[in-house]
Each structure stands twice: as C-alpha cells, then as structure tokens.
Tab-separated table of C-alpha atoms in Angstrom:
chain	number	residue	atom	x	y	z
Y	1	MET	CA	0.000	0.000	0.000
Y	2	ASN	CA	1.284	3.489	-0.676
Y	3	ASN	CA	0.668	6.685	1.299
Y	4	SER	CA	-0.955	8.688	-1.467
Y	5	ALA	CA	-3.520	6.022	-2.409
Y	6	LEU	CA	-4.496	5.486	1.217
Y	7	LEU	CA	-4.705	9.215	1.933
Y	8	GLU	CA	-6.881	9.648	-1.162
Y	9	TYR	CA	-9.194	6.889	0.083
Y	10	CYS	CA	-9.456	8.457	3.553
Y	11	MET	CA	-10.199	11.862	2.063
Y	12	SER	CA	-12.969	10.391	-0.102
Y	13	LYS	CA	-15.068	9.800	3.015
Y	14	PRO	CA	-17.918	12.318	3.486
Y	15	GLY	CA	-16.778	15.224	5.649
Y	16	ALA	CA	-13.135	14.113	5.797
Y	17	GLU	CA	-10.635	16.877	6.543
Y	18	GLN	CA	-6.876	16.702	6.816
Y	19	SER	CA	-4.654	18.553	9.274
Y	20	ASP	CA	-1.023	18.341	10.332
Y	21	HIS	CA	0.076	17.461	13.834
Y	22	GLU	CA	3.517	19.042	13.772
Y	23	ALA	CA	4.743	17.686	17.104
Y	24	TRP	CA	4.251	14.086	15.915
Y	25	GLN	CA	4.967	14.860	12.223
Y	26	VAL	CA	1.777	13.159	11.042
Y	27	ASN	CA	-1.327	13.916	9.004
Y	28	GLN	CA	-4.558	13.568	10.903
Y	29	ILE	CA	-7.728	12.778	8.991
Y	30	LYS	CA	-10.878	13.806	10.824
Y	31	VAL	CA	-14.622	13.874	10.358
Y	32	ALA	CA	-16.567	16.496	12.334
Y	33	ASP	CA	-13.314	17.348	14.173
Y	34	VAL	CA	-12.863	13.758	15.384
Y	35	MET	CA	-9.849	11.814	14.127
Y	36	PHE	CA	-10.420	8.498	12.355
Y	37	ALA	CA	-6.948	8.065	10.811
Y	38	MET	CA	-3.421	9.300	11.345
Y	39	MET	CA	-0.701	8.841	8.727
Y	40	GLY	CA	3.019	9.215	9.189
Y	41	GLU	CA	5.993	7.082	10.123
Y	42	THR	CA	6.435	4.721	13.040
Y	43	LYS	CA	9.916	3.413	13.781
Y	44	GLY	CA	11.046	4.673	10.370
Y	45	ARG	CA	8.277	2.824	8.478
Y	46	PRO	CA	5.276	4.376	6.712
Y	47	SER	CA	2.161	3.723	8.757
Y	48	ILE	CA	-1.456	4.559	9.420
Y	49	SER	CA	-3.186	4.498	12.798
Y	50	LEU	CA	-6.859	3.543	12.811
Y	51	LYS	CA	-9.557	3.219	15.447
Y	52	THR	CA	-11.107	-0.193	16.164
Y	53	SER	CA	-13.072	-1.886	18.890
Y	54	PRO	CA	-10.820	-3.199	21.680
Y	55	GLU	CA	-11.691	-6.794	20.727
Y	56	LEU	CA	-10.816	-6.298	17.077
Y	57	ALA	CA	-7.636	-4.401	17.994
Y	58	GLU	CA	-6.318	-7.378	19.974
Y	59	SER	CA	-7.384	-9.910	17.363
Y	60	LEU	CA	-5.649	-8.012	14.555
Y	61	ARG	CA	-2.415	-7.676	16.539
Y	62	GLU	CA	-2.373	-11.406	17.241
Y	63	LYS	CA	-2.891	-12.332	13.574
Y	64	HIS	CA	-0.719	-9.754	11.804
Y	65	PRO	CA	2.849	-8.767	12.750
Y	66	ASP	CA	2.392	-5.538	10.723
Y	67	ILE	CA	-0.331	-4.340	13.130
Y	68	VAL	CA	0.812	-2.977	16.503
Y	69	PRO	CA	-0.641	-0.806	19.289
Y	70	SER	CA	-0.520	2.898	18.374
Y	71	GLU	CA	2.304	4.822	19.974
Y	72	HIS	CA	0.611	8.133	20.828
Y	73	LEU	CA	-3.008	7.000	21.072
Y	74	ASN	CA	-5.186	4.855	23.336
Y	75	LYS	CA	-3.751	1.389	22.731
Y	76	ALA	CA	-7.048	-0.329	23.517
Y	77	HIS	CA	-8.790	1.399	20.602
Y	78	TRP	CA	-6.049	2.338	18.126
Y	79	ASN	CA	-3.798	0.165	15.973
Y	80	THR	CA	-0.889	1.228	13.816
Y	81	VAL	CA	-0.627	-0.635	10.519
Y	82	PHE	CA	2.647	-0.607	8.579
Y	83	LEU	CA	2.104	0.203	4.922
Y	84	ASP	CA	5.212	-1.649	3.752
Y	85	GLY	CA	4.168	-4.981	5.276
Y	86	GLU	CA	2.321	-8.011	3.972
Y	87	LEU	CA	-1.318	-6.917	4.400
Y	88	PRO	CA	-3.361	-6.854	1.185
Y	89	ASN	CA	-4.699	-3.477	0.047
Y	90	SER	CA	-8.268	-4.626	0.656
Y	91	GLN	CA	-7.482	-5.018	4.377
Y	92	PHE	CA	-6.342	-1.388	4.577
Y	93	TYR	CA	-9.553	-0.172	2.955
Y	94	SER	CA	-11.643	-2.314	5.276
Y	95	LEU	CA	-9.830	-0.997	8.362
Y	96	VAL	CA	-10.280	2.615	7.200
Y	97	ASP	CA	-13.998	1.965	6.666
Y	98	CYS	CA	-14.303	0.447	10.144
Y	99	SER	CA	-12.501	3.369	11.787
Y	100	TYR	CA	-14.618	5.931	9.945
Y	101	GLN	CA	-17.840	4.135	10.929
Y	102	LEU	CA	-16.806	3.941	14.596
Y	103	VAL	CA	-16.186	7.679	14.684
Y	104	LEU	CA	-19.484	8.396	12.909
Y	105	GLN	CA	-21.370	6.267	15.438
Y	106	GLY	CA	-19.919	8.356	18.254
Y	107	LEU	CA	-21.084	11.648	16.754
Y	108	PRO	CA	-24.308	13.314	17.835
Y	109	GLU	CA	-27.211	12.610	15.450
Y	110	GLN	CA	-27.340	16.225	14.281
Y	111	ARG	CA	-23.682	16.139	13.179
Y	112	ARG	CA	-24.209	12.837	11.331
Y	113	GLN	CA	-27.220	14.280	9.526
Y	114	ALA	CA	-25.212	17.326	8.508
Y	115	LEU	CA	-22.752	14.952	6.788
Y	116	ALA	CA	-25.619	13.199	4.982
Y	117	VAL	CA	-24.292	9.742	5.866
C-alpha cells in the first residue's frame, strides 16, 4: 500500500478533513473534528493508525505482525498498521472503513445528519 492512495481513500469519506500534527509529524484525517486516521511514520516505516473496537484491535495484533498498538493513542482502541508490510490493500480499505464508521457512530445525530451519511 502506498501513502498517497491510502490518503486519497481516507479523504474520499464524506466530511473528511486533513490537518497536520507538527509535534508528531503526522497527518490527521478527521470527520466532524474527530480523528479516524493518522498517517506518518512509526519506527522509520510508513504507517497509518486507525480506530477499532478493543476486541478487534487485539485480534488483529495477534494475527498480523504488521499491526501494533498505536504509539501516541489509546492502545485499547487504536492500531498502527505498517504500509510496507504483507497486508493486502483490501485489508487497509476495510480498516479505514471500520474506523470511519466507529467515529461516525460516536457523533451526535445532528452532526451525522449534517454529513448526509
């Protein structure tokens, strides 16, 4: 997976906005001011951090060596996925979709309606 294709996919989500977090040298992708993805480098490798349920987070880490707890985020809910690993592209898209949906579910109804999703 490459950074630009994954960033393009994240930004295709309704209401997605990108901002820089200079202290961590990452791009944050948010919907309604709530982050659902963070792209940058982890341990010198290109990576994306995505939100998941705690159960899924653990399961993914056990099955895939390219998925680890996120360094700067709540490790129960956030996984970092290395882009240069062995995961198929479809898995990245699925994880982005899951993260986006989790964030949407946590938004107040009025904000979800404003996004028309």
